[in-house]
GROMACS .gro file of C-alpha atoms in nm:
model
  446
    1MET     CA    1   6.686  11.536  12.379
    2THR     CA    2   6.895  11.285  12.174
    3THR     CA    3   7.250  11.199  12.263
    4GLY     CA    4   7.332  11.021  11.935
    5LEU     CA    5   7.579  11.163  11.697
    6SER     CA    6   7.464  11.334  11.382
    7PRO     CA    7   7.512  11.136  11.055
    8GLU     CA    8   7.821  11.350  10.990
    9GLY     CA    9   7.949  11.269  11.337
   10THR     CA   10   7.897  10.906  11.278
   11THR     CA   11   8.073  10.906  10.949
   12ALA     CA   12   8.360  11.098  11.109
   13ALA     CA   13   8.391  10.844  11.394
   14ILE     CA   14   8.401  10.557  11.156
   15ALA     CA   15   8.650  10.722  10.932
   16ALA     CA   16   8.865  10.789  11.243
   17LEU     CA   17   8.853  10.422  11.320
   18GLY     CA   18   8.963  10.333  10.966
   19THR     CA   19   9.252  10.582  10.974
   20LEU     CA   20   9.370  10.443  11.314
   21ILE     CA   21   9.366  10.082  11.178
   22ARG     CA   22   9.543  10.180  10.861
   23GLY     CA   23   9.806  10.383  11.040
   24HIS     CA   24   9.894  10.103  11.296
   25ARG     CA   25   9.914   9.854  10.999
   26LEU     CA   26  10.143  10.077  10.777
   27ARG     CA   27  10.352  10.164  11.088
   28ILE     CA   28  10.456   9.791  11.135
   29GLY     CA   29  10.478   9.726  10.761
   30LEU     CA   30  10.188   9.483  10.718
   31THR     CA   31   9.979   9.455  10.401
   32GLN     CA   32   9.598   9.419  10.440
   33ARG     CA   33   9.651   9.039  10.344
   34GLU     CA   34   9.905   8.990  10.617
   35LEU     CA   35   9.703   9.163  10.868
   36ALA     CA   36   9.400   8.938  10.765
   37ASP     CA   37   9.614   8.631  10.814
   38LEU     CA   38   9.733   8.749  11.159
   39SER     CA   39   9.380   8.848  11.280
   40THR     CA   40   9.165   8.577  11.102
   41ILE     CA   41   8.960   8.866  10.959
   42SER     CA   42   8.886   8.873  10.586
   43VAL     CA   43   9.083   9.105  10.370
   44ARG     CA   44   8.747   9.259  10.246
   45ALA     CA   45   8.643   9.334  10.610
   46ILE     CA   46   8.973   9.508  10.686
   47ARG     CA   47   8.952   9.703  10.353
   48ASP     CA   48   8.590   9.817  10.442
   49LEU     CA   49   8.705   9.919  10.801
   50GLU     CA   50   8.994  10.126  10.663
   51LYS     CA   51   8.779  10.299  10.400
   52GLY     CA   52   8.498  10.388  10.654
   53LYS     CA   53   8.247  10.156  10.486
   54ALA     CA   54   8.177   9.932  10.785
   55GLN     CA   55   7.925  10.139  10.979
   56ARG     CA   56   7.878   9.912  11.286
   57PRO     CA   57   8.183   9.696  11.330
   58ARG     CA   58   8.154   9.414  11.594
   59THR     CA   59   8.360   9.433  11.907
   60ASP     CA   60   8.503   9.095  11.856
   61THR     CA   61   8.626   9.212  11.503
   62ILE     CA   62   8.799   9.504  11.658
   63ARG     CA   63   8.960   9.289  11.929
   64LEU     CA   64   9.098   9.039  11.671
   65ILE     CA   65   9.243   9.318  11.461
   66ALA     CA   66   9.403   9.481  11.770
   67ASP     CA   67   9.556   9.134  11.846
   68GLY     CA   68   9.682   9.107  11.494
   69LEU     CA   69   9.846   9.458  11.513
   70ARG     CA   70   9.991   9.368  11.860
   71LEU     CA   71   9.847   9.685  12.010
   72GLY     CA   72   9.919   9.801  12.363
   73PRO     CA   73   9.652   9.910  12.612
   74ARG     CA   74   9.639  10.269  12.499
   75ALA     CA   75   9.616  10.204  12.131
   76ARG     CA   76   9.339   9.938  12.200
   77THR     CA   77   9.149  10.200  12.395
   78ALA     CA   78   9.163  10.444  12.117
   79LEU     CA   79   9.019  10.188  11.877
   80GLU     CA   80   8.737  10.088  12.113
   81GLU     CA   81   8.646  10.445  12.169
   82ALA     CA   82   8.626  10.508  11.787
   83VAL     CA   83   8.387  10.213  11.764
   84ARG     CA   84   8.170  10.327  12.067
   85ARG     CA   85   8.148  10.687  11.899
   86GLY     CA   86   8.036  10.525  11.576
   87HIS     CA   87   7.766  10.310  11.743
   88ARG     CA   88   7.625  10.610  11.925
   89GLY     CA   89   7.522  10.747  11.579
   90GLY     CA   90   7.226  10.492  11.606
   91ALA     CA   91   7.153  10.195  11.390
   92ASP     CA   92   6.872  10.381  11.210
   93ARG     CA   93   7.085  10.656  11.066
   94GLN     CA   94   7.096  10.662  10.693
   95ARG     CA   95   7.423  10.547  10.547
   96PRO     CA   96   7.614  10.837  10.367
   97ALA     CA   97   7.644  10.820   9.997
   98GLU     CA   98   7.918  10.602   9.871
   99ARG     CA   99   8.231  10.782   9.786
  100ALA     CA  100   8.474  10.663   9.515
  101ALA     CA  101   8.786  10.515   9.672
  102PRO     CA  102   9.150  10.442   9.550
  103PRO     CA  103   9.278  10.084   9.510
  104SER     CA  104   9.459   9.917   9.798
  105PRO     CA  105   9.845   9.904   9.777
  106LEU     CA  106  10.020   9.568   9.764
  107HIS     CA  107  10.321   9.677   9.972
  108PRO     CA  108  10.379   9.924  10.268
  109LEU     CA  109  10.498  10.270  10.204
  110VAL     CA  110  10.868  10.316  10.268
  111GLU     CA  111  11.002  10.666  10.343
  112ARG     CA  112  10.776  10.862  10.104
  113GLN     CA  113  10.570  11.024  10.382
  114ALA     CA  114  10.727  11.377  10.329
  115GLU     CA  115  10.662  11.353   9.950
  116ALA     CA  116  10.315  11.242  10.010
  117ALA     CA  117  10.247  11.512  10.254
  118VAL     CA  118  10.352  11.789  10.002
  119LEU     CA  119  10.138  11.629   9.717
  120THR     CA  120   9.835  11.592   9.945
  121GLU     CA  121   9.846  11.953  10.062
  122GLU     CA  122   9.910  12.090   9.701
  123LEU     CA  123   9.615  11.891   9.566
  124ARG     CA  124   9.383  11.939   9.865
  125SER     CA  125   9.428  12.313   9.871
  126GLY     CA  126   9.389  12.343   9.494
  127SER     CA  127   9.720  12.528   9.458
  128GLU     CA  128   9.795  12.254   9.205
  129ARG     CA  129   9.535  12.098   8.981
  130LEU     CA  130   9.752  11.903   8.748
  131VAL     CA  131  10.052  11.707   8.903
  132THR     CA  132  10.258  11.461   8.704
  133LEU     CA  133  10.472  11.220   8.880
  134VAL     CA  134  10.780  11.139   8.663
  135GLY     CA  135  11.068  10.902   8.718
  136LEU     CA  136  11.225  10.568   8.585
  137SER     CA  137  10.993  10.263   8.578
  138GLY     CA  138  10.983  10.078   8.906
  139VAL     CA  139  11.091  10.373   9.112
  140GLY     CA  140  10.767  10.389   9.311
  141LYS     CA  141  10.544  10.648   9.130
  142THR     CA  142  10.227  10.434   9.167
  143ARG     CA  143  10.290  10.373   9.527
  144LEU     CA  144  10.330  10.738   9.601
  145ALA     CA  145  10.016  10.815   9.399
  146LEU     CA  146   9.826  10.557   9.605
  147GLU     CA  147   9.943  10.705   9.933
  148THR     CA  148   9.847  11.056   9.819
  149ALA     CA  149   9.516  10.938   9.687
  150ALA     CA  150   9.437  10.750  10.014
  151ARG     CA  151   9.518  11.068  10.227
  152LEU     CA  152   9.288  11.282  10.008
  153HIS     CA  153   9.011  11.012  10.029
  154ASP     CA  154   9.053  11.032  10.399
  155ALA     CA  155   9.012  11.412  10.383
  156GLY     CA  156   8.676  11.365  10.190
  157PHE     CA  157   8.781  11.353   9.838
  158PRO     CA  158   8.630  11.100   9.585
  159VAL     CA  159   8.910  10.933   9.403
  160LEU     CA  160   8.855  10.807   9.052
  161TRP     CA  161   9.151  10.572   8.963
  162HIS     CA  162   9.232  10.457   8.617
  163THR     CA  163   9.521  10.225   8.525
  164ALA     CA  164   9.613  10.273   8.165
  165PRO     CA  165   9.588   9.966   7.934
  166GLY     CA  166   9.929   9.785   7.938
  167ALA     CA  167  10.050   9.949   8.255
  168VAL     CA  168  10.156   9.717   8.549
  169ALA     CA  169   9.878   9.739   8.800
  170ASP     CA  170  10.081   9.732   9.142
  171CYS     CA  171   9.758   9.748   9.359
  172LEU     CA  172   9.433   9.583   9.429
  173PRO     CA  173   9.125   9.764   9.274
  174ASP     CA  174   8.852   9.878   9.499
  175ALA     CA  175   8.572   9.634   9.526
  176GLY     CA  176   8.300   9.875   9.427
  177GLU     CA  177   8.210   9.902   9.058
  178SER     CA  178   7.975  10.189   9.076
  179PHE     CA  179   8.236  10.436   8.973
  180ALA     CA  180   8.419  10.225   8.710
  181ALA     CA  181   8.220  10.356   8.427
  182LEU     CA  182   8.257  10.716   8.532
  183THR     CA  183   8.641  10.671   8.570
  184ALA     CA  184   8.660  10.509   8.218
  185ASP     CA  185   8.460  10.805   8.066
  186CYS     CA  186   8.697  11.053   8.216
  187ALA     CA  187   8.997  10.877   8.084
  188ASP     CA  188   8.856  10.826   7.750
  189TYR     CA  189   8.754  11.195   7.730
  190LEU     CA  190   9.107  11.311   7.807
  191ARG     CA  191   9.252  11.069   7.557
  192GLY     CA  192   9.029  11.219   7.290
  193ASP     CA  193   8.847  10.881   7.235
  194GLY     CA  194   8.537  10.907   7.034
  195SER     CA  195   8.416  11.201   6.817
  196ALA     CA  196   8.212  11.394   7.076
  197ASP     CA  197   8.394  11.682   7.251
  198ASP     CA  198   8.122  11.705   7.517
  199LEU     CA  199   8.194  11.609   7.878
  200PRO     CA  200   8.042  11.292   8.007
  201PRO     CA  201   7.703  11.415   8.148
  202SER     CA  202   7.738  11.199   8.455
  203LEU     CA  203   8.075  11.366   8.553
  204ALA     CA  204   7.941  11.708   8.655
  205VAL     CA  205   7.644  11.545   8.838
  206ALA     CA  206   7.861  11.296   9.033
  207LEU     CA  207   8.145  11.543   9.129
  208GLY     CA  208   7.986  11.892   9.103
  209ASP     CA  209   8.228  12.164   9.232
  210ARG     CA  210   8.342  11.975   9.539
  211GLY     CA  211   8.707  11.863   9.571
  212SER     CA  212   8.778  11.534   9.372
  213LEU     CA  213   9.076  11.349   9.234
  214LEU     CA  214   9.129  11.173   8.914
  215VAL     CA  215   9.436  10.954   8.881
  216LEU     CA  216   9.561  10.826   8.551
  217ASP     CA  217   9.828  10.566   8.643
  218GLY     CA  218  10.089  10.461   8.375
  219VAL     CA  219   9.940  10.697   8.120
  220ASP     CA  220  10.126  10.798   7.798
  221THR     CA  221  10.098  11.180   7.794
  222ALA     CA  222  10.131  11.169   7.408
  223ASP     CA  223   9.768  11.032   7.405
  224LEU     CA  224   9.617  11.310   7.612
  225ALA     CA  225   9.431  11.612   7.470
  226PHE     CA  226   9.510  11.927   7.657
  227PRO     CA  227   9.212  12.132   7.526
  228ARG     CA  228   8.997  11.866   7.676
  229LEU     CA  229   9.172  11.906   8.014
  230ALA     CA  230   9.119  12.277   8.003
  231ARG     CA  231   8.750  12.223   7.947
  232LEU     CA  232   8.731  11.957   8.210
  233GLN     CA  233   8.879  12.198   8.466
  234ARG     CA  234   8.650  12.471   8.372
  235GLU     CA  235   8.338  12.257   8.392
  236VAL     CA  236   8.432  12.061   8.707
  237PRO     CA  237   8.629  12.321   8.911
  238GLY     CA  238   8.686  12.098   9.211
  239LEU     CA  239   8.870  11.829   9.000
  240ARG     CA  240   9.234  11.761   9.044
  241LEU     CA  241   9.426  11.541   8.817
  242LEU     CA  242   9.734  11.320   8.914
  243LEU     CA  243   9.933  11.141   8.649
  244THR     CA  244  10.207  10.877   8.683
  245THR     CA  245  10.410  10.858   8.358
  246GLY     CA  246  10.756  10.828   8.224
  247GLU     CA  247  10.749  11.166   8.037
  248PRO     CA  248  10.601  11.506   8.122
  249TRP     CA  249  10.305  11.632   7.945
  250ASN     CA  250  10.472  11.968   7.910
  251VAL     CA  251  10.139  12.164   7.916
  252PRO     CA  252  10.050  12.493   8.094
  253GLY     CA  253   9.978  12.460   8.462
  254GLU     CA  254  10.163  12.123   8.495
  255ARG     CA  255  10.348  12.068   8.823
  256LEU     CA  256  10.624  11.820   8.765
  257PHE     CA  257  10.714  11.599   9.065
  258LEU     CA  258  11.026  11.400   9.031
  259VAL     CA  259  11.020  11.062   9.207
  260SER     CA  260  11.380  10.951   9.276
  261PRO     CA  261  11.507  10.612   9.410
  262LEU     CA  262  11.527  10.563   9.786
  263ASP     CA  263  11.825  10.696   9.977
  264ALA     CA  264  12.103  10.434   9.988
  265PRO     CA  265  12.409  10.580  10.159
  266ASP     CA  266  12.760  10.453  10.085
  267PRO     CA  267  12.839  10.187  10.341
  268ALA     CA  268  13.200  10.295  10.341
  269ALA     CA  269  13.079  10.592  10.555
  270GLY     CA  270  12.901  10.347  10.801
  271ILE     CA  271  12.616  10.103  10.769
  272ARG     CA  272  12.281  10.243  10.836
  273PRO     CA  273  12.015   9.985  10.898
  274ASP     CA  274  11.746  10.263  10.912
  275ALA     CA  275  11.825  10.382  10.563
  276PRO     CA  276  11.512  10.369  10.338
  277ALA     CA  277  11.663  10.136  10.075
  278VAL     CA  278  11.789   9.896  10.342
  279ARG     CA  279  11.451   9.898  10.511
  280LEU     CA  280  11.280   9.810  10.185
  281PHE     CA  281  11.539   9.534  10.114
  282LEU     CA  282  11.490   9.384  10.464
  283GLY     CA  283  11.110   9.385  10.418
  284ARG     CA  284  11.128   9.177  10.105
  285LEU     CA  285  11.395   8.960  10.246
  286ARG     CA  286  11.146   8.867  10.529
  287ARG     CA  287  10.908   8.764  10.266
  288VAL     CA  288  11.141   8.535  10.088
  289ARG     CA  289  11.365   8.418  10.371
  290PRO     CA  290  11.186   8.446  10.701
  291ASP     CA  291  11.435   8.223  10.858
  292LEU     CA  292  11.733   8.453  10.784
  293VAL     CA  293  11.819   8.702  11.057
  294PRO     CA  294  12.092   8.912  10.918
  295ASP     CA  295  12.405   8.952  11.120
  296GLU     CA  296  12.666   9.223  11.104
  297ARG     CA  297  12.826   9.068  10.794
  298ASP     CA  298  12.493   9.021  10.632
  299MET     CA  299  12.398   9.394  10.698
  300ALA     CA  300  12.725   9.500  10.533
  301ASP     CA  301  12.626   9.297  10.220
  302ILE     CA  302  12.282   9.432  10.228
  303ALA     CA  303  12.395   9.792  10.255
  304TRP     CA  304  12.643   9.745   9.967
  305VAL     CA  305  12.382   9.589   9.743
  306CYS     CA  306  12.137   9.870   9.816
  307HIS     CA  307  12.404  10.128   9.742
  308ARG     CA  308  12.514   9.956   9.428
  309LEU     CA  309  12.152   9.937   9.295
  310ASP     CA  310  12.112  10.298   9.382
  311GLY     CA  311  11.813  10.240   9.603
  312HIS     CA  312  11.591  10.157   9.303
  313PRO     CA  313  11.290   9.999   9.463
  314LEU     CA  314  11.204   9.740   9.183
  315ALA     CA  315  11.568   9.650   9.137
  316LEU     CA  316  11.600   9.593   9.520
  317ALA     CA  317  11.278   9.378   9.522
  318ALA     CA  318  11.410   9.176   9.226
  319ALA     CA  319  11.743   9.119   9.387
  320ALA     CA  320  11.584   9.014   9.714
  321SER     CA  321  11.373   8.764   9.531
  322TRP     CA  322  11.697   8.572   9.425
  323LEU     CA  323  11.772   8.496   9.780
  324THR     CA  324  11.534   8.187   9.757
  325VAL     CA  325  11.827   8.032   9.539
  326CYS     CA  326  12.146   8.194   9.664
  327ASP     CA  327  12.292   8.348   9.979
  328LEU     CA  328  12.374   8.708  10.052
  329ARG     CA  329  12.746   8.678   9.965
  330THR     CA  330  12.668   8.521   9.632
  331LEU     CA  331  12.404   8.788   9.560
  332ARG     CA  332  12.655   9.063   9.629
  333GLY     CA  333  12.898   8.894   9.395
  334ILE     CA  334  12.649   8.876   9.105
  335VAL     CA  335  12.541   9.241   9.158
  336GLY     CA  336  12.907   9.348   9.150
  337SER     CA  337  12.973   9.146   8.834
  338ASP     CA  338  12.658   9.121   8.623
  339PRO     CA  339  12.361   9.310   8.782
  340ALA     CA  340  12.164   9.265   8.452
  341ALA     CA  341  12.094   8.912   8.550
  342LEU     CA  342  11.910   9.023   8.867
  343LEU     CA  343  11.699   9.298   8.734
  344ASP     CA  344  11.381   9.095   8.694
  345PRO     CA  345  11.223   8.912   8.989
  346LEU     CA  346  11.292   8.541   9.004
  347ALA     CA  347  10.913   8.468   8.981
  348ASP     CA  348  10.861   8.707   8.698
  349GLY     CA  349  10.730   8.622   8.357
  350ARG     CA  350  10.354   8.701   8.374
  351SER     CA  351  10.354   9.057   8.497
  352GLY     CA  352  10.447   9.226   8.167
  353PRO     CA  353  10.793   9.354   8.051
  354GLY     CA  354  11.074   9.309   8.296
  355LEU     CA  355  11.268   9.610   8.441
  356GLN     CA  356  11.564   9.575   8.197
  357ASP     CA  357  11.331   9.593   7.890
  358ARG     CA  358  11.143   9.900   8.040
  359VAL     CA  359  11.465  10.083   8.112
  360ALA     CA  360  11.582  10.002   7.764
  361ARG     CA  361  11.274  10.155   7.618
  362THR     CA  362  11.323  10.471   7.832
  363LEU     CA  363  11.673  10.503   7.697
  364ALA     CA  364  11.556  10.436   7.336
  365ALA     CA  365  11.306  10.724   7.373
  366LEU     CA  366  11.574  10.976   7.466
  367PRO     CA  367  11.748  11.191   7.208
  368ALA     CA  368  12.060  11.025   7.052
  369GLY     CA  369  12.287  11.291   7.203
  370HIS     CA  370  12.163  11.215   7.551
  371ARG     CA  371  12.219  10.836   7.499
  372GLN     CA  372  12.566  10.905   7.375
  373LEU     CA  373  12.640  11.124   7.672
  374ILE     CA  374  12.521  10.847   7.913
  375ALA     CA  375  12.750  10.607   7.734
  376GLY     CA  376  13.051  10.837   7.759
  377LEU     CA  377  12.972  10.888   8.133
  378CYS     CA  378  12.971  10.521   8.185
  379ALA     CA  379  13.284  10.466   7.984
  380ALA     CA  380  13.468  10.706   8.195
  381GLY     CA  381  13.429  10.468   8.487
  382ALA     CA  382  13.365  10.722   8.758
  383GLU     CA  383  13.089  10.666   9.018
  384GLU     CA  384  12.965  11.020   8.991
  385PHE     CA  385  12.974  11.307   8.744
  386VAL     CA  386  12.922  11.685   8.766
  387LEU     CA  387  12.822  11.953   8.533
  388GLU     CA  388  13.183  12.012   8.429
  389ASP     CA  389  13.194  11.652   8.300
  390VAL     CA  390  12.890  11.721   8.076
  391LEU     CA  391  13.050  12.034   7.940
  392ARG     CA  392  13.358  11.845   7.862
  393LEU     CA  393  13.196  11.540   7.702
  394THR     CA  394  12.945  11.742   7.485
  395GLY     CA  395  13.132  12.055   7.408
  396GLY     CA  396  12.804  12.245   7.435
  397PRO     CA  397  12.741  12.580   7.614
  398LEU     CA  398  12.638  12.592   7.977
  399PRO     CA  399  12.262  12.641   7.936
  400HIS     CA  400  12.235  12.347   7.694
  401CYS     CA  401  12.436  12.118   7.939
  402GLY     CA  402  12.208  12.229   8.223
  403ARG     CA  403  11.896  12.137   8.032
  404VAL     CA  404  12.054  11.803   7.937
  405ILE     CA  405  12.112  11.712   8.305
  406ARG     CA  406  11.760  11.819   8.382
  407ASP     CA  407  11.617  11.594   8.109
  408LEU     CA  408  11.816  11.307   8.239
  409LEU     CA  409  11.697  11.367   8.594
  410ILE     CA  410  11.323  11.374   8.473
  411SER     CA  411  11.355  11.060   8.275
  412GLY     CA  412  11.501  10.896   8.586
  413VAL     CA  413  11.823  10.759   8.427
  414VAL     CA  414  12.040  10.950   8.666
  415ARG     CA  415  11.980  11.046   9.020
  416PRO     CA  416  12.133  11.322   9.255
  417SER     CA  417  12.431  11.194   9.459
  418THR     CA  418  12.501  11.314   9.812
  419ASP     CA  419  12.798  11.096   9.885
  420SER     CA  420  13.057  11.368   9.808
  421GLY     CA  421  12.860  11.668   9.960
  422ARG     CA  422  12.869  11.850   9.620
  423ALA     CA  423  12.625  11.887   9.327
  424ALA     CA  424  12.688  11.548   9.174
  425PHE     CA  425  12.498  11.288   8.982
  426ARG     CA  426  12.506  10.895   8.926
  427VAL     CA  427  12.398  10.701   8.629
  428LEU     CA  428  12.173  10.440   8.781
  429CYS     CA  429  12.312  10.080   8.787
  430VAL     CA  430  11.991   9.957   8.606
  431VAL     CA  431  12.059  10.202   8.333
  432ARG     CA  432  12.429  10.095   8.301
  433ALA     CA  433  12.299   9.732   8.268
  434ALA     CA  434  12.041   9.820   7.991
  435LEU     CA  435  12.268  10.055   7.810
  436PRO     CA  436  12.432   9.809   7.557
  437ALA     CA  437  12.091   9.723   7.408
  438ALA     CA  438  11.993  10.093   7.370
  439VAL     CA  439  12.322  10.226   7.250
  440PRO     CA  440  12.478  10.019   6.988
  441ALA     CA  441  12.865   9.977   6.992
  442PRO     CA  442  13.046  10.202   6.732
  443SER     CA  443  13.146  10.039   6.414
  444ALA     CA  444  13.504   9.975   6.331
  445ALA     CA  445  13.492  10.231   6.058
  446ALA     CA  446  13.365  10.497   6.300
   0.00000   0.00000   0.00000
């Protein structure tokens, strides 16, 4: 009689170890690189542990990781038990087949746990097979997709991840290359590249009818061929598709998922250091100014900046980067007078178009009437607007005005506002800053 675990049990034990390490790391807001620096373990070793690829991790390795994570006795015991359960599987067990994994995020997840849980369950259960994450550039669509993909991978799903050409890759690709060709074939097939309409032969063999996820990050939905998606879903019934994009695909069966900026309450109602936008800003502040410990006045400035920038993650990260050359009081003054100057990170210039350019392109893609409405709302000078304001400015019927607001929400140029306790909306500060370039001033004759 053997006391070793089955191969499935060994795999489950190693996966549990990786989940524990990853959970502790994200809980305290560390990247894999930061944990590697603290524990003296390589980034690749940590990545392999978290993905369940390290079948027999050494005891010293786990001890160093526990030291880097500052774990207490109970948490250390749980890690050590997961290692022992994996070792009991026996050294001669055959390693399970490699499973395609998503890339590694560059930054910890802030606040999106509830959204990730909803997306994970919808895709895991198969109640949704095509989900499109929409929202303004820099709002966090890729980060939410990474978290969802990681959770599905932990649940046993192979994850094929494709970053569209020209998109900003805000993650570190998986070290394995064995699935790169298969992922590229899937993306090319959906884009209609090539003359053949047949599915890649390797796709059905690799995925079969089991649950799997294909992520197209930063894709232009205008390039995708819906008939090919329909065939792909028929031929590979377990496949789910997750898109991150600026515009909906508007095809049957699409589940639109709006990614809004982080919550940034008005500090006039009280400063909340635990507000998601404030937490993100503080995390970026520690990266550029680890010597700065915010006092009460600093927290008031931070809360004001976060509210003024509407909790937009990339705008907050860009603003925080400027603290290498100015103090918080100066930063607040610039955000209040000319936020456009802060919309791109101080070290930017090699990572593609800046936030202001990307927002301007989003505005330019909107119908002319929508752009004029935004200009009218900004000219009114109010912090918020409601449905009645759109009725007054456009003169259109109620159904039309409702659809216009929905279009603006989906594009991400406005966000719901909860400051007044009513159904109100705000034009994002980054949109106001980019508006002059997208909506020319009226001529004197006009």
